């Protein structure tokens, strides 16, 4: 028997896989397809433990599917544009491309060292011109379809990154990448009109039965569909003003609370603010307040626990439901990104309005109450207003009955209530409101003011305006001779900026914004299906044959970034006639983070990073893979434990000896133990091993199908334990010949190796070819072991025998024993304890216990 030495075996096996093209994909195969994909990484350096977990899960799924008879597509690439490469290049006086490709080479080598079964011929790298050319082509396709817009609007600006951010990239008022505070600026930027697909993106979440509910809920919340009404508040003209009648529209889901509107609020970014306050005594003071308020991020301002600030504009609007004039304020808790940027404030029913009214001594008019409120009895029949303010500790945001609401008093109030419906109907009849639907989702801002990104294929002509780059001129290439360290940008690079207008032939300038890197990752999984196409982004027939992705694996942090954008891209390209499916990913596994032993996120700055390369150098890749799988469910956070990897190496060594012993080739290393064999029944242990072989195959199959890799590995350990118990007592003459030797032992040996093949691929391959003698084949193309549920059933079961609920003994009975036989055996076993007692009740819990209730 050869010793198990992963450091010799793994490089040898990897070379053999590569030379044989074992994982190359055959598009012409008649096998059913299985597309297994992990989110492609950013090449920021060598791999970390998060990579190990993510890509090991995907590799197990891909290898398992291949053994189950599927034609498996399992590719790998790199999401290579972005700020880290550009910042590193500036710091080291280098070029982002050099930094990026060097890191790609490092990561590729590590992935190969881990034994991941990728078809490397399908590699996609986002910063390769042959890839980003088609990202530009897709931009032009979106433009043709009216889904590209360039407009001036308030945007999120990160000073640290020197670029704008999409709303989805601002987390708690900070940049998603560098954690710097985000500001608001008015800039002219490029947008993808994802809002055109808001309804479909929301409705089709119901199709995603293979996605975690928490991801679907996050997307639903981000899309944020609200059904309500647009309500028009007429602006009261200034005295001695010739202004025509104007109106400010608000969106509300609670039109039933209009009678409680005691003031009106617009946000600091409100488009019409300057015109609103022009000529008022407070004009300069209001504009100064708005300017200061805009410095605080919109997300931070919208947080309910932040102190609210405001200023009266000197203007009034007319409440359309009762004709009352209410004052217009500017307040920093209103965000222009949502709704119309204006709000009808109802402090009795909204906590933010309530706190603002308290601070500035504005009326808090009760108009909706629960019937057990002390005020209800006195206001229930009043058609006019009796109470103009209340001293409540907080707002009453629940549903209830309308009071002080004119003809609607007594009706039920709340979202979608009878009171809300009646008031909206009245507003529509008067031409002062309209039923409508709003979404929280805003168009996707894709402009980035950085060099290392995909150039936006647009040209600015002084005569023709903004025109698209012709398709035949793609790709618009990034200039390689840029000096980022000296502060040069695309906007200052004359060789890039100066161009000719494709329409009139005159001098023009290129667009110098690049696209958000998420545009690169929103369709890469399609390119994998046809990676070498020079005529189109992909061949539709090939993509339609492979997609949707059957199993997608990645972090939940992308729930409202990459995953939402990818769904949007898929639907647009479907509508362009390029795809015949609605959703890109059928099943989604969001892996949990790998934390250090203290439960903290690993980072170089904290000095708590565990290097996969160090672990591989000490224990081998297969032990590291198995350890990561064994640490817990893939979707849960895992605490790193230094002891798990050496334990996995010990386990693999044990299975190594077991397999050689099963086929009679263990030599002096046989597991036979003469002392243990005395009085033992080898045949009985062989039958137990046989049952475990079938039970464990069924368990492992079910667990891998459900991505429960940790319990699958635990079940394999149980089979190894049962096999080891038999081998310790099996006489030497039974090694290869009798029922308790040859046929059964070889079957168990091959089963163990096949079950471990997706988990420890090098280990299993070496055993398959050496111990099991299949030198001319790979275990990874063998059929997955079958199992017989009938053979997995135990012949005998052990039951606990209790007296009044306390265990007194155990009995072993036939698995199909009748209840009276079980009770008879139980009574006989505890006969001495029953002397002098009366059995008043007998309880049999099948396959678990017998409880005799006595007195």
mmCIF file of N, CA, C and O in Angstrom, residues 184 365 475 515 528 546 595 783 817:
data_model
loop_
_atom_site.group_PDB
_atom_site.id
_atom_site.type_symbol
_atom_site.label_atom_id
_atom_site.label_comp_id
_atom_site.label_asym_id
_atom_site.label_seq_id
_atom_site.Cartn_x
_atom_site.Cartn_y
_atom_site.Cartn_z
ATOM 1 N N UNK A 184 -24.410 64.537 -1.917
ATOM 2 C CA UNK A 184 -25.299 64.740 -3.059
ATOM 3 C C UNK A 184 -24.743 65.860 -3.931
ATOM 4 O O UNK A 184 -24.335 66.907 -3.436
ATOM 5 N N UNK A 365 -53.321 67.046 14.501
ATOM 6 C CA UNK A 365 -54.778 66.915 14.449
ATOM 7 C C UNK A 365 -55.162 65.433 14.437
ATOM 8 O O UNK A 365 -54.799 64.709 13.502
ATOM 9 N N UNK A 475 -14.490 47.914 -30.405
ATOM 10 C CA UNK A 475 -14.684 48.602 -29.125
ATOM 11 C C UNK A 475 -14.028 49.973 -29.092
ATOM 12 O O UNK A 475 -13.037 50.206 -29.782
ATOM 13 N N UNK A 515 -18.443 52.960 -17.639
ATOM 14 C CA UNK A 515 -19.640 52.344 -17.072
ATOM 15 C C UNK A 515 -19.361 51.725 -15.709
ATOM 16 O O UNK A 515 -18.266 51.227 -15.448
ATOM 17 N N UNK A 528 -20.149 33.060 -21.228
ATOM 18 C CA UNK A 528 -19.549 31.757 -20.976
ATOM 19 C C UNK A 528 -20.094 30.689 -21.928
ATOM 20 O O UNK A 528 -19.408 29.711 -22.230
ATOM 21 N N UNK A 546 -28.085 26.399 -22.908
ATOM 22 C CA UNK A 546 -27.428 26.234 -21.613
ATOM 23 C C UNK A 546 -28.176 26.896 -20.462
ATOM 24 O O UNK A 546 -28.098 26.449 -19.323
ATOM 25 N N UNK A 595 -15.666 33.428 9.270
ATOM 26 C CA UNK A 595 -15.176 34.339 10.297
ATOM 27 C C UNK A 595 -14.002 33.704 11.040
ATOM 28 O O UNK A 595 -13.802 32.482 10.989
ATOM 29 N N UNK A 783 -20.440 6.712 -13.133
ATOM 30 C CA UNK A 783 -21.806 6.974 -12.650
ATOM 31 C C UNK A 783 -21.844 7.033 -11.126
ATOM 32 O O UNK A 783 -21.104 6.325 -10.444
ATOM 33 N N UNK A 817 -40.577 -6.415 14.125
ATOM 34 C CA UNK A 817 -41.181 -7.166 15.232
ATOM 35 C C UNK A 817 -42.553 -6.618 15.576
ATOM 36 O O UNK A 817 -42.783 -5.407 15.545
#
